[in-house]
Amino acid sequence: MAESPTATQNARFPAQIPFIIGNEACERFSFYGMRNILTVFLIDYLLRNAVPDNGLRESQAKSLMHTFMAGVYFFPLIGGYLADRFFGKYRTILWLSLVYCAGHACLAVFENNPTGFYTGLGLIAVGSGGIKPCVAAMVGDQFNESNSHLVKKVFAIFYWTINFGSFFASLFIPLLLKSSGPAVAFGIPGVLMFLATLIFWSGRKHYVLVPPTGENPHSFLKVVTSALKNRQPGQGSWLDGAKARHPAEAVEGVKAVFRVSALTLPFVPFFWMLFDQKASTWVVQARSMDPHIGAFTFQPSQMQFVNPMLVMLLIPFLTGVVYPLFQRSGWELTPLRRMPLGLVFGAVSFIIAGFFQVAMEGGTPLNIAWQILPYVVLTLGEILMSTTGLEFAYTQAPREMKGTIQSVWLVTNTLANVAVAIAAALNVFSGSGQFFFYAGMALVAAVGMALVARRYVVRDYYQVAAPVPTEERSAAGVTPA
């Protein structure tokens, strides 16, 4: 019996998905292209005369890099709020992408001007951070209950695309910095960001646009305030007191925020403390290693290409082979099991890198190829934690809170980078001790997250009605958000 047209349609990705994926690939090239050379640029160029001592210069460069990253992951709070309440995801992404492009232009033009260069970093933090929760949530908005089975696949492809852009940026931009200088090395990512914006704009007639809620009388803060004022003894949840003034859906949305936050905020930052140091601490370690592998000479920041290369290889293997194998064995690797396991893998990667540092401090020379081993372990941890987290944060939030929940997930990275930036600025840890310190904290966090996850009740939210593309709405006289 032939499949119905509806069944065939529901087996395919919506036609607008390639525009979002193409935008993400180019945007991620632009971001990782500039970020992956940032530590080396600060050490070898911008701070060289201002901070003559090499050790202090490395510490200050790490602090600046992680301060920038903290900004990148703070602005999702603002971007998600603006998109959910006022402008919608499409407009927020488009406008902030233009800010993003201006930031890249500043990096290329002000390579010798600290004020101009730091202004560019600030604009990139606003643009990149602001669009993060919107792009991820907009991917999910293109689906409904009829094709919700495709959401897991599309988020895997989404994350694979991130690493596709990161791979080529990590491989080639460090070489451009060495051969052509900072202006070209920062300029090429700027061109890719402009292309990303153009691709996204080109799909404007096809997107499913979930309208913003506007000034919400049932917002998160208003529901919480009402719950505190109307607490009743013996009620199921302290938030249930808000039902006297707010609909049950709004109260449930706030409960979802607290549920996800209780699981992520105390523990996930410890993974990002490890992961984001591959662009700082691991780059500094690579500077002390023999860079020659056969006939090739690798730049210290270039080794970061190993991470996205492995992600592109391992995501299909894990999703297509490993996860189904565990499911058939009767012990499914659910998101609540994957994320604590990701923390463990992250900790092990730092322990391995720490032993390398001990060996070099003892006078044993090491080739830069040794870094591939901790990169493999860290990448496994990333897939278990980050790919899972994107999907988990989206599915666990009601419609009104999807952008906000994405922001909560991303702000865990802000907390992590603030902590690392402060530690680097104070030069609290140096040498091998820093590797083992961060690994120990991650192992403790893994245990804590596993215990909390055991009590977490999973509740998935998808759009109930089939979404209508923008062009069809316009034909029907409906103004898109």
CSV table of C-alpha atoms in Angstrom, one decimal:
chain,number,residue,atom,x,y,z
A,1,MET,CA,0.0,0.0,0.0
A,2,ALA,CA,1.5,3.4,-1.0
A,3,GLU,CA,2.2,5.9,1.7
A,4,SER,CA,-0.1,8.9,1.9
A,5,PRO,CA,1.2,12.4,0.8
A,6,THR,CA,1.0,13.5,4.4
A,7,ALA,CA,3.1,10.6,5.7
A,8,THR,CA,5.7,11.2,3.0
A,9,GLN,CA,5.8,14.9,3.9
A,10,ASN,CA,6.2,14.1,7.6
A,11,ALA,CA,9.2,11.9,6.8
A,12,ARG,CA,11.1,14.8,5.3
A,13,PHE,CA,12.7,17.8,6.8
A,14,PRO,CA,10.8,21.1,6.2
A,15,ALA,CA,12.0,23.0,3.1
A,16,GLN,CA,13.2,25.9,5.2
A,17,ILE,CA,15.7,23.9,7.3
A,18,PRO,CA,18.6,24.3,4.7
A,19,PHE,CA,18.5,28.0,5.1
A,20,ILE,CA,19.0,27.8,8.9
A,21,ILE,CA,21.6,25.1,8.6
A,22,GLY,CA,23.6,27.0,5.9
A,23,ASN,CA,23.5,30.1,8.1
A,24,GLU,CA,24.7,28.1,11.1
A,25,ALA,CA,27.7,26.6,9.1
A,26,CYS,CA,28.9,30.0,8.0
A,27,GLU,CA,28.3,31.8,11.3
A,28,ARG,CA,30.1,29.1,13.2
A,29,PHE,CA,33.1,29.4,10.8
A,30,SER,CA,33.2,33.1,11.5
A,31,PHE,CA,33.0,32.7,15.3
A,32,TYR,CA,35.4,29.9,15.7
A,33,GLY,CA,37.8,31.4,13.1
A,34,MET,CA,38.2,34.5,15.3
A,35,ARG,CA,37.9,32.8,18.7
A,36,ASN,CA,40.4,30.0,18.0
A,37,ILE,CA,43.2,32.5,17.2
A,38,LEU,CA,42.3,35.0,19.9
A,39,THR,CA,44.6,33.7,22.6
A,40,VAL,CA,47.6,33.5,20.4
A,41,PHE,CA,46.8,36.9,18.9
A,42,LEU,CA,46.7,38.5,22.3
A,43,ILE,CA,49.9,36.8,23.4
A,44,ASP,CA,52.0,37.4,20.3
A,45,TYR,CA,50.6,40.7,19.0
A,46,LEU,CA,48.2,42.9,21.1
A,47,LEU,CA,49.7,42.4,24.5
A,48,ARG,CA,53.4,41.8,23.6
A,49,ASN,CA,54.6,45.3,24.4
A,50,ALA,CA,52.1,46.1,27.1
A,51,VAL,CA,52.9,42.9,29.2
A,52,PRO,CA,56.6,42.0,28.6
A,53,ASP,CA,56.6,39.0,31.0
A,54,ASN,CA,55.5,35.9,29.1
A,55,GLY,CA,53.8,34.1,32.0
A,56,LEU,CA,51.8,37.1,33.0
A,57,ARG,CA,50.9,37.8,29.3
A,58,GLU,CA,49.6,34.2,28.9
A,59,SER,CA,47.5,34.6,32.1
A,60,GLN,CA,46.1,37.9,31.0
A,61,ALA,CA,45.4,36.6,27.5
A,62,LYS,CA,43.5,33.6,29.0
A,63,SER,CA,41.5,36.0,31.3
A,64,LEU,CA,40.5,38.2,28.4
A,65,MET,CA,39.5,35.3,26.2
A,66,HIS,CA,37.3,33.8,28.9
A,67,THR,CA,35.8,37.2,29.7
A,68,PHE,CA,34.8,37.5,26.1
A,69,MET,CA,33.4,34.0,26.2
A,70,ALA,CA,31.4,34.9,29.3
A,71,GLY,CA,29.9,37.8,27.4
A,72,VAL,CA,29.0,35.5,24.4
A,73,TYR,CA,27.1,33.3,26.7
A,74,PHE,CA,25.5,36.0,28.8
A,75,PHE,CA,23.8,37.8,26.0
A,76,PRO,CA,21.6,34.8,25.2
A,77,LEU,CA,19.5,35.9,28.2
A,78,ILE,CA,18.8,39.2,26.5
A,79,GLY,CA,18.5,37.8,23.0
A,80,GLY,CA,16.0,35.1,24.1
A,81,TYR,CA,14.0,37.6,26.1
A,82,LEU,CA,13.7,40.1,23.2
A,83,ALA,CA,12.8,37.3,20.7
A,84,ASP,CA,10.2,35.7,23.0
A,85,ARG,CA,8.5,38.9,24.1
A,86,PHE,CA,8.9,41.6,21.5
A,87,PHE,CA,10.5,41.0,18.1
A,88,GLY,CA,10.3,37.3,17.4
A,89,LYS,CA,13.2,35.0,16.6
A,90,TYR,CA,13.6,36.0,12.9
A,91,ARG,CA,13.9,39.7,13.5
A,92,THR,CA,16.2,39.3,16.5
A,93,ILE,CA,18.5,37.0,14.6
A,94,LEU,CA,18.6,39.3,11.5
A,95,TRP,CA,19.3,42.5,13.4
A,96,LEU,CA,21.9,41.1,15.8
A,97,SER,CA,23.6,39.4,12.9
A,98,LEU,CA,24.3,42.9,11.5
A,99,VAL,CA,25.8,43.9,14.9
A,100,TYR,CA,27.9,40.7,14.7
A,101,CYS,CA,29.2,41.7,11.2
A,102,ALA,CA,30.2,45.2,12.6
A,103,GLY,CA,32.2,43.5,15.3
A,104,HIS,CA,34.2,41.4,12.9
A,105,ALA,CA,35.0,44.5,10.9
A,106,CYS,CA,36.4,46.1,14.0
A,107,LEU,CA,38.7,43.1,14.6
A,108,ALA,CA,40.1,43.4,11.1
A,109,VAL,CA,40.6,47.1,11.2
A,110,PHE,CA,41.8,47.7,14.7
A,111,GLU,CA,44.5,45.0,15.0
A,112,ASN,CA,46.9,47.4,16.7
A,113,ASN,CA,44.3,49.4,18.6
A,114,PRO,CA,43.3,47.8,21.9
A,115,THR,CA,40.2,50.1,22.3
A,116,GLY,CA,38.9,49.4,18.8
A,117,PHE,CA,39.7,45.7,19.1
A,118,TYR,CA,38.0,45.2,22.4
A,119,THR,CA,35.0,47.1,21.0
A,120,GLY,CA,34.8,44.6,18.2
A,121,LEU,CA,34.9,41.7,20.7
A,122,GLY,CA,32.0,43.4,22.6
A,123,LEU,CA,29.9,43.7,19.4
A,124,ILE,CA,30.6,40.0,18.6
A,125,ALA,CA,29.6,39.0,22.1
A,126,VAL,CA,26.3,40.9,21.7
A,127,GLY,CA,25.6,39.6,18.2
A,128,SER,CA,26.8,36.0,18.6
A,129,GLY,CA,25.3,35.6,22.1
A,130,GLY,CA,22.0,37.3,21.2
A,131,ILE,CA,21.3,35.0,18.3
A,132,LYS,CA,22.3,31.8,20.0
A,133,PRO,CA,19.1,30.8,21.8
A,134,CYS,CA,17.0,32.1,18.9
A,135,VAL,CA,18.6,30.0,16.2
A,136,ALA,CA,18.5,26.8,18.2
A,137,ALA,CA,14.9,27.4,19.2
A,138,MET,CA,13.9,28.4,15.7
A,139,VAL,CA,15.1,25.1,14.4
A,140,GLY,CA,12.6,23.4,16.7
A,141,ASP,CA,9.8,25.8,15.8
A,142,GLN,CA,9.8,24.4,12.2
A,143,PHE,CA,8.4,21.1,13.6
A,144,ASN,CA,5.1,20.0,15.2
A,145,GLU,CA,3.7,16.9,16.7
A,146,SER,CA,3.2,15.2,13.3
A,147,ASN,CA,6.9,15.3,12.5
A,148,SER,CA,8.4,15.6,16.0
A,149,HIS,CA,10.2,12.3,15.4
A,150,LEU,CA,12.6,14.3,13.2
A,151,VAL,CA,13.6,16.8,16.0
A,152,LYS,CA,16.4,14.6,17.4
A,153,LYS,CA,17.8,14.1,13.9
A,154,VAL,CA,17.7,17.8,13.1
A,155,PHE,CA,19.5,18.8,16.3
A,156,ALA,CA,22.2,16.2,15.6
A,157,ILE,CA,22.6,17.7,12.1
A,158,PHE,CA,22.5,21.2,13.6
A,159,TYR,CA,25.3,20.3,15.9
A,160,TRP,CA,27.2,18.5,13.2
A,161,THR,CA,27.0,21.7,11.1
A,162,ILE,CA,28.4,23.8,13.9
A,163,ASN,CA,31.4,21.6,13.9
A,164,PHE,CA,31.6,21.6,10.1
A,165,GLY,CA,32.2,25.3,10.2
A,166,SER,CA,34.5,25.0,13.2
A,167,PHE,CA,36.7,22.4,11.5
A,168,PHE,CA,37.6,24.4,8.5
A,169,ALA,CA,38.0,27.6,10.6
A,170,SER,CA,40.3,25.8,13.1
A,171,LEU,CA,42.4,24.3,10.3
A,172,PHE,CA,42.9,27.3,8.1
A,173,ILE,CA,42.6,30.6,10.1
A,174,PRO,CA,45.6,29.9,12.3
A,175,LEU,CA,47.7,29.4,9.1
A,176,LEU,CA,46.4,32.8,7.8
A,177,LEU,CA,47.4,34.5,11.1
A,178,LYS,CA,50.9,33.1,10.6
A,179,SER,CA,51.3,33.8,6.9
A,180,SER,CA,49.1,36.9,6.3
A,181,GLY,CA,48.7,38.6,9.6
A,182,PRO,CA,45.8,39.5,11.9
A,183,ALA,CA,43.9,41.8,9.5
A,184,VAL,CA,43.4,38.9,7.0
A,185,ALA,CA,42.9,36.3,9.6
A,186,PHE,CA,40.1,38.3,11.3
A,187,GLY,CA,38.8,39.6,8.0
A,188,ILE,CA,37.9,36.2,6.4
A,189,PRO,CA,35.6,35.2,9.3
A,190,GLY,CA,33.9,38.6,8.9
A,191,VAL,CA,33.2,37.8,5.3
A,192,LEU,CA,31.7,34.4,6.3
A,193,MET,CA,29.5,36.2,8.9
A,194,PHE,CA,28.1,38.5,6.2
A,195,LEU,CA,27.4,35.4,4.0
A,196,ALA,CA,25.6,33.7,7.0
A,197,THR,CA,23.4,36.8,7.3
A,198,LEU,CA,22.6,36.8,3.6
A,199,ILE,CA,21.7,33.1,3.6
A,200,PHE,CA,19.4,33.5,6.6
A,201,TRP,CA,17.6,36.5,5.0
A,202,SER,CA,17.1,34.5,1.8
A,203,GLY,CA,14.8,32.1,3.6
A,204,ARG,CA,12.5,34.8,5.0
A,205,LYS,CA,9.5,33.7,3.0
A,206,HIS,CA,9.6,30.0,4.1
A,207,TYR,CA,10.1,30.1,7.9
A,208,VAL,CA,7.5,29.1,10.4
A,209,LEU,CA,7.4,32.2,12.7
A,210,VAL,CA,6.1,31.7,16.2
A,211,PRO,CA,4.9,35.2,17.2
A,212,PRO,CA,6.3,36.9,20.2
A,213,THR,CA,4.0,37.1,23.2
A,214,GLY,CA,4.4,40.8,23.8
A,215,GLU,CA,4.1,42.3,27.3
A,216,ASN,CA,3.2,39.2,29.1
A,217,PRO,CA,0.9,39.5,32.2
A,218,HIS,CA,1.9,35.9,33.0
A,219,SER,CA,5.6,36.3,32.7
A,220,PHE,CA,8.1,34.3,34.7
A,221,LEU,CA,8.7,37.0,37.3
A,222,LYS,CA,5.0,37.9,37.7
A,223,VAL,CA,4.1,34.3,38.2
A,224,VAL,CA,6.9,33.8,40.8
A,225,THR,CA,5.9,37.0,42.6
A,226,SER,CA,2.2,35.9,42.7
A,227,ALA,CA,3.2,32.5,44.0
A,228,LEU,CA,5.2,34.0,46.8
A,229,LYS,CA,2.3,36.3,47.8
A,230,ASN,CA,-0.3,33.5,47.7
A,231,ARG,CA,1.5,30.6,49.2
A,232,GLN,CA,-1.0,28.1,50.8
A,233,PRO,CA,0.0,25.4,53.3
A,234,GLY,CA,-0.5,21.9,52.1
A,235,GLN,CA,-0.5,22.8,48.3
A,236,GLY,CA,1.4,20.5,46.0
A,237,SER,CA,4.0,23.1,44.9
A,238,TRP,CA,4.7,26.6,46.2
A,239,LEU,CA,4.2,27.8,42.6
A,240,ASP,CA,0.6,26.6,42.7
A,241,GLY,CA,-0.4,29.6,44.7
A,242,ALA,CA,0.0,31.6,41.5
A,243,LYS,CA,-2.9,29.8,39.8
A,244,ALA,CA,-5.3,32.2,41.6
A,245,ARG,CA,-4.1,34.9,39.2
A,246,HIS,CA,-2.4,33.1,36.3
A,247,PRO,CA,-3.5,30.3,34.0
A,248,ALA,CA,-2.2,26.8,34.6
A,249,GLU,CA,-0.1,26.9,31.4
A,250,ALA,CA,1.9,29.9,32.7
A,251,VAL,CA,2.5,28.3,36.0
A,252,GLU,CA,3.6,25.1,34.3
A,253,GLY,CA,6.0,27.1,32.2
A,254,VAL,CA,7.7,28.6,35.3
A,255,LYS,CA,7.9,25.1,36.8
A,256,ALA,CA,9.7,23.9,33.7
A,257,VAL,CA,12.2,26.7,34.1
A,258,PHE,CA,12.9,25.7,37.7
A,259,ARG,CA,13.1,22.0,36.8
A,260,VAL,CA,15.6,22.5,34.0
A,261,SER,CA,17.6,25.1,36.0
A,262,ALA,CA,17.9,22.9,39.0
A,263,LEU,CA,19.4,20.2,36.8
A,264,THR,CA,21.7,22.3,34.7
A,265,LEU,CA,22.9,25.5,36.6
A,266,PRO,CA,24.6,23.8,39.5
A,267,PHE,CA,26.5,21.2,37.4
A,268,VAL,CA,26.8,22.0,33.7
A,269,PRO,CA,29.2,25.0,34.2
A,270,PHE,CA,31.8,22.6,35.4
A,271,PHE,CA,31.9,21.0,32.0
A,272,TRP,CA,32.3,24.3,30.2
A,273,MET,CA,35.1,25.2,32.6
A,274,LEU,CA,37.0,22.3,31.0
A,275,PHE,CA,35.7,22.5,27.4
A,276,ASP,CA,36.4,26.2,26.7
A,277,GLN,CA,40.0,26.0,28.0
A,278,LYS,CA,40.9,24.1,24.8
A,279,ALA,CA,41.0,27.5,23.3
A,280,SER,CA,43.2,28.9,26.1
A,281,THR,CA,45.0,26.5,28.5
A,282,TRP,CA,45.4,23.8,25.9
A,283,VAL,CA,46.7,26.3,23.3
A,284,VAL,CA,49.2,27.6,25.9
A,285,GLN,CA,50.3,23.9,26.5
A,286,ALA,CA,50.7,23.3,22.8
A,287,ARG,CA,53.1,26.3,22.6
A,288,SER,CA,55.5,24.3,24.7
A,289,MET,CA,55.3,21.1,22.6
A,290,ASP,CA,57.2,20.1,19.5
A,291,PRO,CA,54.9,21.3,16.6
A,292,HIS,CA,56.3,19.0,13.9
A,293,ILE,CA,54.2,16.1,12.8
A,294,GLY,CA,56.0,14.5,9.8
A,295,ALA,CA,56.4,17.1,7.2
A,296,PHE,CA,53.8,19.4,8.7
A,297,THR,CA,54.4,22.2,11.3
A,298,PHE,CA,51.2,22.8,13.3
A,299,GLN,CA,50.3,26.1,14.9
A,300,PRO,CA,49.4,25.8,18.6
A,301,SER,CA,45.8,27.0,18.0
A,302,GLN,CA,45.5,24.8,14.9
A,303,MET,CA,45.2,21.7,17.0
A,304,GLN,CA,41.6,22.7,17.8
A,305,PHE,CA,40.6,21.3,14.5
A,306,VAL,CA,40.7,17.8,16.0
A,307,ASN,CA,37.6,18.5,18.1
A,308,PRO,CA,35.2,19.4,15.3
A,309,MET,CA,36.6,16.7,13.0
A,310,LEU,CA,35.9,14.1,15.7
A,311,VAL,CA,32.4,15.5,16.4
A,312,MET,CA,31.5,15.1,12.7
A,313,LEU,CA,32.7,11.5,12.8
A,314,LEU,CA,31.4,10.5,16.2
A,315,ILE,CA,27.9,12.0,16.1
A,316,PRO,CA,26.7,9.7,13.3
A,317,PHE,CA,28.4,6.8,15.0
A,318,LEU,CA,26.9,7.5,18.4
A,319,THR,CA,23.4,8.3,17.2
A,320,GLY,CA,23.3,5.5,14.6
A,321,VAL,CA,25.1,2.7,16.3
A,322,VAL,CA,26.0,3.3,20.0
A,323,TYR,CA,22.7,4.8,21.3
A,324,PRO,CA,20.5,2.2,19.6
A,325,LEU,CA,22.8,-0.6,20.8
A,326,PHE,CA,22.3,0.5,24.4
A,327,GLN,CA,18.6,0.8,23.8
A,328,ARG,CA,18.4,-2.7,22.5
A,329,SER,CA,20.4,-3.9,25.5
A,330,GLY,CA,17.7,-2.6,27.9
A,331,TRP,CA,19.8,0.3,29.3
A,332,GLU,CA,19.0,3.4,27.1
A,333,LEU,CA,21.4,6.3,27.2
A,334,THR,CA,18.8,8.9,27.9
A,335,PRO,CA,19.7,12.6,28.1
A,336,LEU,CA,19.7,12.3,31.9
A,337,ARG,CA,22.3,9.6,31.7
A,338,ARG,CA,24.4,11.2,28.9
A,339,MET,CA,25.0,14.6,30.5
A,340,PRO,CA,26.6,13.3,33.8
A,341,LEU,CA,28.6,10.9,31.7
A,342,GLY,CA,29.8,13.8,29.6
A,343,LEU,CA,31.2,15.5,32.7
A,344,VAL,CA,33.1,12.3,33.5
A,345,PHE,CA,34.7,12.2,30.0
A,346,GLY,CA,35.6,15.9,30.3
A,347,ALA,CA,37.3,15.3,33.6
A,348,VAL,CA,39.3,12.4,32.2
A,349,SER,CA,40.5,14.5,29.3
A,350,PHE,CA,42.0,17.1,31.7
A,351,ILE,CA,43.6,14.4,33.8
A,352,ILE,CA,45.4,13.1,30.7
A,353,ALA,CA,46.5,16.6,29.7
A,354,GLY,CA,47.6,17.2,33.3
A,355,PHE,CA,49.9,14.2,33.1
A,356,PHE,CA,51.4,15.6,29.9
A,357,GLN,CA,52.1,18.8,31.7
A,358,VAL,CA,53.8,17.0,34.5
A,359,ALA,CA,56.0,15.2,32.0
A,360,MET,CA,57.0,18.5,30.3
A,361,GLU,CA,57.7,20.2,33.7
A,362,GLY,CA,60.0,17.3,34.5
A,363,GLY,CA,62.0,18.0,31.3
A,364,THR,CA,60.5,15.4,29.0
A,365,PRO,CA,59.8,16.9,25.5
A,366,LEU,CA,56.4,15.9,24.0
A,367,ASN,CA,55.2,16.2,20.5
A,368,ILE,CA,52.0,18.2,19.8
A,369,ALA,CA,50.4,15.0,18.4
A,370,TRP,CA,50.0,13.8,22.0
A,371,GLN,CA,47.2,16.3,22.4
A,372,ILE,CA,45.0,14.2,20.1
A,373,LEU,CA,44.3,11.8,23.0
A,374,PRO,CA,42.7,14.3,25.4
A,375,TYR,CA,40.9,15.9,22.5
A,376,VAL,CA,39.3,12.5,21.7
A,377,VAL,CA,38.1,12.1,25.3
A,378,LEU,CA,36.9,15.7,25.6
A,379,THR,CA,35.0,15.4,22.3
A,380,LEU,CA,33.1,12.3,23.5
A,381,GLY,CA,32.2,14.3,26.6
A,382,GLU,CA,31.0,17.3,24.5
A,383,ILE,CA,28.7,15.1,22.4
A,384,LEU,CA,27.2,13.5,25.5
A,385,MET,CA,26.7,16.9,27.2
A,386,SER,CA,26.2,19.6,24.6
A,387,THR,CA,24.3,17.9,21.7
A,388,THR,CA,22.1,16.3,24.3
A,389,GLY,CA,21.6,19.7,26.1
A,390,LEU,CA,20.4,21.5,23.0
A,391,GLU,CA,17.7,18.9,22.4
A,392,PHE,CA,16.9,18.6,26.1
A,393,ALA,CA,16.5,22.4,26.7
A,394,TYR,CA,14.2,22.7,23.8
A,395,THR,CA,11.9,19.7,24.5
A,396,GLN,CA,11.5,20.4,28.2
A,397,ALA,CA,10.1,23.9,27.8
A,398,PRO,CA,6.5,25.1,26.9
A,399,ARG,CA,6.1,27.3,23.9
A,400,GLU,CA,6.3,30.6,25.8
A,401,MET,CA,9.5,29.6,27.5
A,402,LYS,CA,11.6,27.8,24.8
A,403,GLY,CA,13.9,30.8,24.1
A,404,THR,CA,14.3,31.5,27.8
A,405,ILE,CA,15.1,27.8,28.5
A,406,GLN,CA,17.7,27.9,25.7
A,407,SER,CA,19.2,30.9,27.4
A,408,VAL,CA,19.3,29.2,30.7
A,409,TRP,CA,21.3,26.4,29.1
A,410,LEU,CA,23.7,28.8,27.4
A,411,VAL,CA,24.2,30.9,30.5
A,412,THR,CA,25.8,27.9,32.2
A,413,ASN,CA,28.7,28.7,29.9
A,414,THR,CA,28.8,32.3,31.2
A,415,LEU,CA,29.2,31.1,34.8
A,416,ALA,CA,32.0,28.8,33.8
A,417,ASN,CA,33.9,31.4,31.8
A,418,VAL,CA,33.6,34.0,34.5
A,419,ALA,CA,35.1,31.6,37.0
A,420,VAL,CA,38.0,30.7,34.7
A,421,ALA,CA,38.6,34.4,33.8
A,422,ILE,CA,38.9,35.3,37.4
A,423,ALA,CA,41.2,32.4,38.2
A,424,ALA,CA,43.4,33.3,35.2
A,425,ALA,CA,43.5,37.0,36.0
A,426,LEU,CA,44.6,36.3,39.6
A,427,ASN,CA,47.0,33.7,38.3
A,428,VAL,CA,45.7,31.3,40.9
A,429,PHE,CA,46.7,28.1,39.1
A,430,SER,CA,49.7,27.4,36.9
A,431,GLY,CA,51.3,24.4,35.4
A,432,SER,CA,49.9,20.9,36.0
A,433,GLY,CA,47.9,21.8,39.1
A,434,GLN,CA,45.3,23.6,37.1
A,435,PHE,CA,44.5,20.5,35.1
A,436,PHE,CA,43.9,18.3,38.1
A,437,PHE,CA,41.9,21.0,40.0
A,438,TYR,CA,39.4,21.5,37.2
A,439,ALA,CA,39.1,17.7,36.6
A,440,GLY,CA,38.4,17.1,40.3
A,441,MET,CA,35.6,19.7,40.3
A,442,ALA,CA,34.0,18.1,37.2
A,443,LEU,CA,34.0,14.6,38.8
A,444,VAL,CA,32.2,16.0,41.8
A,445,ALA,CA,29.7,17.8,39.6
A,446,ALA,CA,29.1,14.5,37.6
A,447,VAL,CA,28.1,12.7,40.8
A,448,GLY,CA,25.8,15.6,41.9
A,449,MET,CA,24.1,15.8,38.5
A,450,ALA,CA,23.5,12.0,38.3
A,451,LEU,CA,21.8,12.1,41.8
A,452,VAL,CA,19.6,15.1,40.8
A,453,ALA,CA,18.8,13.5,37.4
A,454,ARG,CA,17.4,10.4,39.2
A,455,ARG,CA,14.5,12.6,40.6
A,456,TYR,CA,13.9,14.6,37.4
A,457,VAL,CA,10.5,13.9,35.7
A,458,VAL,CA,10.8,14.3,31.9
A,459,ARG,CA,8.0,16.1,30.1
A,460,ASP,CA,8.4,16.9,26.4
A,461,TYR,CA,6.6,19.9,24.8
A,462,TYR,CA,6.0,20.2,21.1
A,463,GLN,CA,3.8,22.5,19.0
A,464,VAL,CA,0.3,20.9,18.8
A,465,ALA,CA,-0.9,22.5,15.6
A,466,ALA,CA,0.9,22.1,12.3
A,467,PRO,CA,3.0,25.3,11.7
A,468,VAL,CA,2.2,27.4,8.7
A,469,PRO,CA,5.0,28.8,6.6
A,470,THR,CA,5.3,32.6,6.3
A,471,GLU,CA,4.4,32.7,2.6
A,472,GLU,CA,1.1,30.8,3.2
A,473,ARG,CA,0.2,33.1,6.1
A,474,SER,CA,0.8,36.2,4.0
A,475,ALA,CA,-1.4,34.7,1.2
A,476,ALA,CA,-4.1,34.3,3.8
A,477,GLY,CA,-3.7,37.8,5.0
A,478,VAL,CA,-1.9,37.0,8.3
A,479,THR,CA,0.9,39.3,9.1
A,480,PRO,CA,4.0,37.5,10.2
A,481,ALA,CA,5.8,38.4,13.4
